[in-house]
XYZ file of C-alpha atoms in Angstrom:
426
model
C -19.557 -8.809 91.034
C -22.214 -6.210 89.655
C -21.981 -3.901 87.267
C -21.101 -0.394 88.443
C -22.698 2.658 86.448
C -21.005 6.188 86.356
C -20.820 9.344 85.376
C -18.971 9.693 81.978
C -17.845 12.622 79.765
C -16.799 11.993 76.026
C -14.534 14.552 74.443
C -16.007 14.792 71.078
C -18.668 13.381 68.837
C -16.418 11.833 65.803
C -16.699 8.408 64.575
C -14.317 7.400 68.658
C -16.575 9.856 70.029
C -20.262 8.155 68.789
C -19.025 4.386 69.531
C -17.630 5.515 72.708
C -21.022 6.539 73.969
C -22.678 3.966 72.317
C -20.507 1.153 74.324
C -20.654 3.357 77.790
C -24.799 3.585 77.453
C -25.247 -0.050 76.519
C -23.203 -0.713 79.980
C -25.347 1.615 81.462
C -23.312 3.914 82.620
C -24.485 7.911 82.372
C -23.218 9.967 79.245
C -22.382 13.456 77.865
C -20.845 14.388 75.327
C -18.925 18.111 74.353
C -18.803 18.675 71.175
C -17.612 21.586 69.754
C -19.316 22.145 66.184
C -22.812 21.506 66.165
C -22.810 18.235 63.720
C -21.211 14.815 64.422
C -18.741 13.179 62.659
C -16.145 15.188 63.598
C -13.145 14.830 60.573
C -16.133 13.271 58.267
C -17.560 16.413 58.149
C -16.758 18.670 55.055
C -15.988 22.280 55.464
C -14.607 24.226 52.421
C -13.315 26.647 54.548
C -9.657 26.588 55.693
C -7.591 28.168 58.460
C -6.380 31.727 57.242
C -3.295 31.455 59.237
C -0.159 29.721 58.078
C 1.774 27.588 61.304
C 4.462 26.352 58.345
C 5.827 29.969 58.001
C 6.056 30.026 61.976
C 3.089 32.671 62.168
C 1.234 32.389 65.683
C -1.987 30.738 64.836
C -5.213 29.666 66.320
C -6.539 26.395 64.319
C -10.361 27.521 64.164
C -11.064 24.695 61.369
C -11.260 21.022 62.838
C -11.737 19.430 59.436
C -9.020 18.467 57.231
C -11.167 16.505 55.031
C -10.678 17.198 51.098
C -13.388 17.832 48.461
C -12.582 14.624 46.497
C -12.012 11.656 49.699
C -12.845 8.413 49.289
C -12.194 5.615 51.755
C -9.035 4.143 52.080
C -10.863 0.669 53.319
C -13.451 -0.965 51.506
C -17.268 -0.376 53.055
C -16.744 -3.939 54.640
C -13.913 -2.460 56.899
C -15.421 0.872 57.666
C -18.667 -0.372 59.516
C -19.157 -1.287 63.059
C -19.719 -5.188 63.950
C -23.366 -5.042 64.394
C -23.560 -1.884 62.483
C -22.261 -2.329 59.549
C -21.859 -0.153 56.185
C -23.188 -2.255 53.456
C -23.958 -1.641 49.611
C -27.502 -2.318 50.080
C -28.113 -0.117 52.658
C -25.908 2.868 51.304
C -26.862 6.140 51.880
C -26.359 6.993 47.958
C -22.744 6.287 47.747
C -23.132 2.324 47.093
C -19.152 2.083 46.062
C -17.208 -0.333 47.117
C -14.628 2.685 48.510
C -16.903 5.381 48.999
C -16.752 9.181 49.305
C -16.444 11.096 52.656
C -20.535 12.294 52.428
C -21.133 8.645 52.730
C -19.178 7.934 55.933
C -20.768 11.019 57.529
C -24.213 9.671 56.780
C -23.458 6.201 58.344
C -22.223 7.975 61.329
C -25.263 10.279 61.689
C -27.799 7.180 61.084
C -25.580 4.876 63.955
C -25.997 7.732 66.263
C -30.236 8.388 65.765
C -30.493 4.451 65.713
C -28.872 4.407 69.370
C -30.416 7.698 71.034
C -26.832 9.724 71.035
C -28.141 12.676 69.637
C -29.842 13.595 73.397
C -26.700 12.765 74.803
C -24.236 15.350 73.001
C -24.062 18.938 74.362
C -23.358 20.413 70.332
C -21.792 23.920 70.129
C -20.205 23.396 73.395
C -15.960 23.266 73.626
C -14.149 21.492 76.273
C -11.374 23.974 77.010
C -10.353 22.057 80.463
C -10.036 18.588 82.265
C -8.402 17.752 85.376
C -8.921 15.915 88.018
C -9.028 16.316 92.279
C -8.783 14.047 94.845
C -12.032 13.705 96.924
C -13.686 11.831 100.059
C -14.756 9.821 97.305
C -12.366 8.926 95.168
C -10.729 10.717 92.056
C -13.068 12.733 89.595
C -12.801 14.651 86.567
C -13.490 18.484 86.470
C -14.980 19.591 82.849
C -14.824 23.301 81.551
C -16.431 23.704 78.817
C -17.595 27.062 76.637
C -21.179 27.208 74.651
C -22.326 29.347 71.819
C -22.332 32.472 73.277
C -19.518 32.274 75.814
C -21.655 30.275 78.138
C -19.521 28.859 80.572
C -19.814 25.173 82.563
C -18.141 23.227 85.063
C -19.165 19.577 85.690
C -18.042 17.252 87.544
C -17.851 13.602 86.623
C -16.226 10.222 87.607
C -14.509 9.230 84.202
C -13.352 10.775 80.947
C -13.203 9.599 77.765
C -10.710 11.483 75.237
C -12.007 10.658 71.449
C -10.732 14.099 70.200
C -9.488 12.948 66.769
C -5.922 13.458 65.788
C -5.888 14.675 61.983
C -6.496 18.580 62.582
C -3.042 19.675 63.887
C -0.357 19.874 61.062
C 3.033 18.287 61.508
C 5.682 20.042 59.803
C 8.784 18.793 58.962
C 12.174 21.102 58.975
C 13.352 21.230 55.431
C 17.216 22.925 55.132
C 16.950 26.611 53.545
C 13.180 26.217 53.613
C 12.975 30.130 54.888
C 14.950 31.730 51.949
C 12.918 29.227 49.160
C 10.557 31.831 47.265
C 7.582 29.716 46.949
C 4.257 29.289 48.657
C 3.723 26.235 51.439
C 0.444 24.393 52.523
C -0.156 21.478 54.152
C -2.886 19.064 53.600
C -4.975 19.886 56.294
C -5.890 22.947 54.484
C -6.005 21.507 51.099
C -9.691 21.170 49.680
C -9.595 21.356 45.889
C -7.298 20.915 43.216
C -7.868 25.119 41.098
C -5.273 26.565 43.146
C -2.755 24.489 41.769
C -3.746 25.045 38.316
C -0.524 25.318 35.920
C 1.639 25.325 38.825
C 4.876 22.600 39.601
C 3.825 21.220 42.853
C 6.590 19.165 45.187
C 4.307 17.297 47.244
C 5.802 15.421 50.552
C 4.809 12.454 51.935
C 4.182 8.947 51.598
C 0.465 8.136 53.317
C -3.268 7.767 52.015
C -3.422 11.741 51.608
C -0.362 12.243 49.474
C -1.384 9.332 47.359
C -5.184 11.298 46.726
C -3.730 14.606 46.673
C -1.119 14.109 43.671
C -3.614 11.994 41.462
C -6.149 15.210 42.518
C -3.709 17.721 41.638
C -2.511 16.380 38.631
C -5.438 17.311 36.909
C -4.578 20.581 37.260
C -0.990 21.087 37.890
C 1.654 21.633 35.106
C 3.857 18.783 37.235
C 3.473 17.029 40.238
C 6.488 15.577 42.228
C 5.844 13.293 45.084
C 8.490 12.823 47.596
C 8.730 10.158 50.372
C 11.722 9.346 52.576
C 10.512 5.620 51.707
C 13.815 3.969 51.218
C 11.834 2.008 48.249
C 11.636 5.623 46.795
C 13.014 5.663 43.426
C 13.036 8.484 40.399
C 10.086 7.268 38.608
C 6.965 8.600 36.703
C 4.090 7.270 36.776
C 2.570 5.252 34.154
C -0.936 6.356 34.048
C 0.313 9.797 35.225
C 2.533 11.983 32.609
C 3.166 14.678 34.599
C 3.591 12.777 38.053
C 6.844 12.412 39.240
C 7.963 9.889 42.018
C 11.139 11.116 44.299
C 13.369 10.112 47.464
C 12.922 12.871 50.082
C 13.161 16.215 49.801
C 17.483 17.563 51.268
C 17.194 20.729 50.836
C 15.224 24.117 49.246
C 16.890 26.754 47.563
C 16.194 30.636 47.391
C 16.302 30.504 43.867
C 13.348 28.335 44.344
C 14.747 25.193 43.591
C 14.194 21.885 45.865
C 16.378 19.196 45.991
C 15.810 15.732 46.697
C 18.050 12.762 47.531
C 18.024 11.121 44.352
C 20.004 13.831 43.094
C 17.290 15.379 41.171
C 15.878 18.867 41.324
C 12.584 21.201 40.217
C 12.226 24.317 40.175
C 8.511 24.432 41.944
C 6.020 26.774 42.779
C 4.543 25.293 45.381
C 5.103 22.386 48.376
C 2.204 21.071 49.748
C 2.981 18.994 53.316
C 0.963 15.642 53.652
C 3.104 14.860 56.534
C 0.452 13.653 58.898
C -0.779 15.379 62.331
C 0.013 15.803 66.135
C -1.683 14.710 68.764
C -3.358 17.595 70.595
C -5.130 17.618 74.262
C -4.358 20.936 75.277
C -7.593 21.123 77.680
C -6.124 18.257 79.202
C -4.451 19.032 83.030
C -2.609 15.868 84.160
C 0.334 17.563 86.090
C 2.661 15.659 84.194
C 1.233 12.483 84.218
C 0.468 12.661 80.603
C 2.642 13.807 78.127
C 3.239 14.223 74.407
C 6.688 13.906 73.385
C 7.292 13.417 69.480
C 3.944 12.140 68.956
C 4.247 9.669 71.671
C 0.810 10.208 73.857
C 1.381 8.494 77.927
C 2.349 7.185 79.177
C -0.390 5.079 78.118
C -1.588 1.196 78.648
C -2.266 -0.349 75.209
C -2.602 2.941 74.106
C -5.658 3.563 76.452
C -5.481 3.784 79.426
C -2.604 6.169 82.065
C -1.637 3.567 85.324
C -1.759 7.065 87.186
C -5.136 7.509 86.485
C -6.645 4.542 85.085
C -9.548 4.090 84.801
C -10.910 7.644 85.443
C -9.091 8.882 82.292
C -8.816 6.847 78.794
C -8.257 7.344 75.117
C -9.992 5.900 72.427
C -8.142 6.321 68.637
C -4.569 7.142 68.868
C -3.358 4.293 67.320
C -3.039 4.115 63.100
C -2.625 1.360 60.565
C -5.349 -0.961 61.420
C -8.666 -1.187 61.044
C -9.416 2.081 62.694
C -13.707 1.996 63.645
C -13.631 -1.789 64.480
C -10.433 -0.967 66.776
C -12.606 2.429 67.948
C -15.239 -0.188 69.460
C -13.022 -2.913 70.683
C -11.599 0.355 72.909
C -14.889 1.761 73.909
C -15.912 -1.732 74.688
C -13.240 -2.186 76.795
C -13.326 0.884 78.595
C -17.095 0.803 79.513
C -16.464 -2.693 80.993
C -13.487 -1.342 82.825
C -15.751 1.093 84.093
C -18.255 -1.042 85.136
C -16.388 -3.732 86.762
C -16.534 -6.196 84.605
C -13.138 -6.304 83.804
C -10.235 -5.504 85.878
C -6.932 -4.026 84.742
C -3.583 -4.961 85.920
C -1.797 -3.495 88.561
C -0.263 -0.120 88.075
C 3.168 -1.594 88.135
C 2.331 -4.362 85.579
C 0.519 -1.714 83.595
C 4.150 0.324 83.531
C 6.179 -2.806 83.054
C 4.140 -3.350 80.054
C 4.537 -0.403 78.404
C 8.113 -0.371 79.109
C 8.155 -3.740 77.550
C 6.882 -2.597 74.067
C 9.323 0.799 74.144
C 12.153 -1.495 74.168
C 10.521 -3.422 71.703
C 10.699 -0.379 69.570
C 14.223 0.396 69.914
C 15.003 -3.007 69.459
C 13.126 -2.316 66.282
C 14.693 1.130 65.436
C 11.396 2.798 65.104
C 10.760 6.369 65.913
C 9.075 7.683 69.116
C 6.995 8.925 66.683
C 5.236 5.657 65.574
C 4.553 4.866 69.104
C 0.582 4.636 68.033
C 1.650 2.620 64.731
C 0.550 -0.539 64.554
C 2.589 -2.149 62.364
C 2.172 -5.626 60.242
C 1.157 -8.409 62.413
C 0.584 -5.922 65.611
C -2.549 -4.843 63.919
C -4.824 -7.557 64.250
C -2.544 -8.787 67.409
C -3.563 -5.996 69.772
C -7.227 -5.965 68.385
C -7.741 -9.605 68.965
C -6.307 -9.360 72.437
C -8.638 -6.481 73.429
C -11.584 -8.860 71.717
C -10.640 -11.508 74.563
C -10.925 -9.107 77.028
C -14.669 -7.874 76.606
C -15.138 -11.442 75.602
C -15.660 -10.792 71.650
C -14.960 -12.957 68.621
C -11.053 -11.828 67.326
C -11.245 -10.233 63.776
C -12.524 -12.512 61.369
C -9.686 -14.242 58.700
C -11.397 -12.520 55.611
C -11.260 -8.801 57.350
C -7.951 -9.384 57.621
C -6.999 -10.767 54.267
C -9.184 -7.892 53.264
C -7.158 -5.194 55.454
C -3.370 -6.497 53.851
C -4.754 -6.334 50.486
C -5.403 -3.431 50.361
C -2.643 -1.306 51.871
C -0.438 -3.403 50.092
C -2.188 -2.186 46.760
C -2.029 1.270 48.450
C 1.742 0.988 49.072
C 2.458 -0.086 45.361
C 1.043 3.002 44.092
C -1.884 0.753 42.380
C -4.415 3.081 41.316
C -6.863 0.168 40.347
C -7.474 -0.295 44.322
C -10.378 1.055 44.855
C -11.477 -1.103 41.413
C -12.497 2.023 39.181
């Protein structure tokens, strides 16, 4: 059968966004991209500013910063994990950053060099913010409506036969409820508006959280801070300090705050603190997105969704490439927008809409089975990592992840689980 080229839009110009279009041209299918800021690189793109509004004291706000990138990032993977397979980021061609865990100016450069190299940049509409998508039945088939708003209110409507959602998923704060949180006296941030450690300066910081940011964030604020207690509902989590740390504290979750400005946590200990900063990860946010119902988001849990890609209501006119965590993520962002343009084109088929549901109901019950949250639909957990990018590999007809990536990949968050602060080797 031949290839079929159409009409694509690609919700934003991140690292999903950039491979996306990459994969969809190289099929040859036709390509635009919104994107709303007028760089790419999406959450690799530093901004000192910070939103002004505060969502964790229930204030209405408008998120008007997309970034939630911090002054001080590194990598969480080494360079050999961060590339793309024939793109890669090596030390010899660094971009002035030539460590082996590199800082955040690094990644953006790699991203803006992979999208000159393959002619993106003419493809991306900068400046310009999708604020709709939905879809309508024609004599032709289903396609996909796109509002978007330019610099200047310029408004557009296009019309186009698939869309690609690579929005990112790290600008929205989650928040968690913390008991007698309202009457507690002292000041609450979250991580997405964290940027530098001065504000912290002197201060007894509870942080919560248990991922790469809380990790960065206490060893960044400790510089600082007069004491820094980490909390994580980890049941590993044990009253600890940390050896190269003095004034880092390691806790059990947080049960309760205290109007005299006290906060509790499970281990029976308590601070007085002046401050609790919320590295408690992000929701998934497609707003602009019109479905009818057919997509939801319900604790986290984006779909229904095939593999985490693809909607058997509207497959293949509507896809997502990024949702899932713990894996490697820009190697996983290809193997996506590989499959996807090749869906596209006719080159591979999908299953049936009823298999497509029967599979997905399949790996829900795997997750009760498993106890995990709704939330950690998009987690893929120890083996499933390299399990469901191998099996998307067989479907574009790619090598699986190599042995050593792997070994690589397990190292690492291991080290990054243990608290090791010799991971990144300096």
């Amino acid at each position: 059968m031949g290839s079929v080229e159409v009409a694509v839009a690609v919700i934003g110009a991140g690292a999903a966004g950039l491979v996306a279009a990459r994969e969809l041209k190289r099929e040859g299918h036709g390509v635009t991209v919104f994107e709303k800021s007028g760089k790419v690189g999406g959450i690799w793109v530093y901004d000192p500013q910070v939103d002004s509004d505060d969502p964790i004291r229930g204030e209405e706000t408008q998120l008007q910063v997309h970034s939630s990138m911090y002054l001080s990032l590194r990598t969480n993977l080494p360079r050999p994990l961060m590339g793309f397979s024939d793109f890669p980021l090596t030390e010899e061609s660094h971009y002035g950053d030539p460590r082996m865990f590199p800082g955040h100016h690094e990644v953006l450069s790699f991203l803006n060099h992979f999208a000159a190299e393959y002619g993106l940049l003419d493809l991306i509409r900068f400046n310009t913010e999708v604020v709709r998508v939905e879809s309508s039945l024609t004599e032709n088939g289903r396609r996909w409506v796109v509002d978007a708003v330019a610099s200047g209110g310029i408004y557009s409507k296009d019309v186009f036969d698939a869309v690609v959602i690579c929005n990112g998923h790290v600008t929205v704060p989650r928040l968690p409820h913390i008991p007698g949180v309202e009457k507690w006296p002292g000041k609450q941030t979250h991580s997405h508006n964290y940027r530098v450690p001065e504000p912290f300066k002197d201060e007894v910081v509870v942080i919560i959280g248990s991922g790469a940011s809380a990790y960065d964030i206490s060893r960044d604020t400790a510089k600082v801070a007069k004491e820094v207690h980490l909390s994580s509902r980890s049941p590993l989590a044990k009253l600890s300090r940390l050896n190269a740390y003095p004034n880092i504290w390691l806790h059990s979750g947080v049960v309760c705050a205290n109007g005299d400005g006290k906060v509790t946590f499970q281990d029976g200990s308590a601070v007085h603190a002046d401050t609790m900063l919320h590295c408690t990860g992000y929701n998934y946010d497609h707003s602009f997105l019109k479905t009818n119902g057919s997509i939801t988001i319900d604790d986290n849990r984006v779909g229904p969704l095939y593999k985490h890609v693809f909607p058997p209501d509207l497959s293949p006119g509507l896809s997502f490439v990024g949702l899932p965590h713990k894996t490697i993520l820009f190697l996983m962002m290809e193997l996506q927008s590989r499959w996807i343009a090749q869906v596209l084109s006719g080159k591979v088929s999908l299953p049936s809409k009823e298999n497509m549901i029967a599979d997905i109901d399949c790996y829900f019950r795997q997750m009760e089975e498993l106890k995990r949250p709704i939330h950690q639909t998009h987690f893929l957990f120890n083996p499933e990592e390299f399990g469901y990018l191998d099996w998307i590999a067989q479907q574009v007809g790619s090598p699986a992840v190599e042995e050593w990536k792997k070994e690589m990949y397990r190292k690492v968050i291991k080290q990054i689980e243990c608290h090791d602060d010799e991971f990144r080797g300096d």
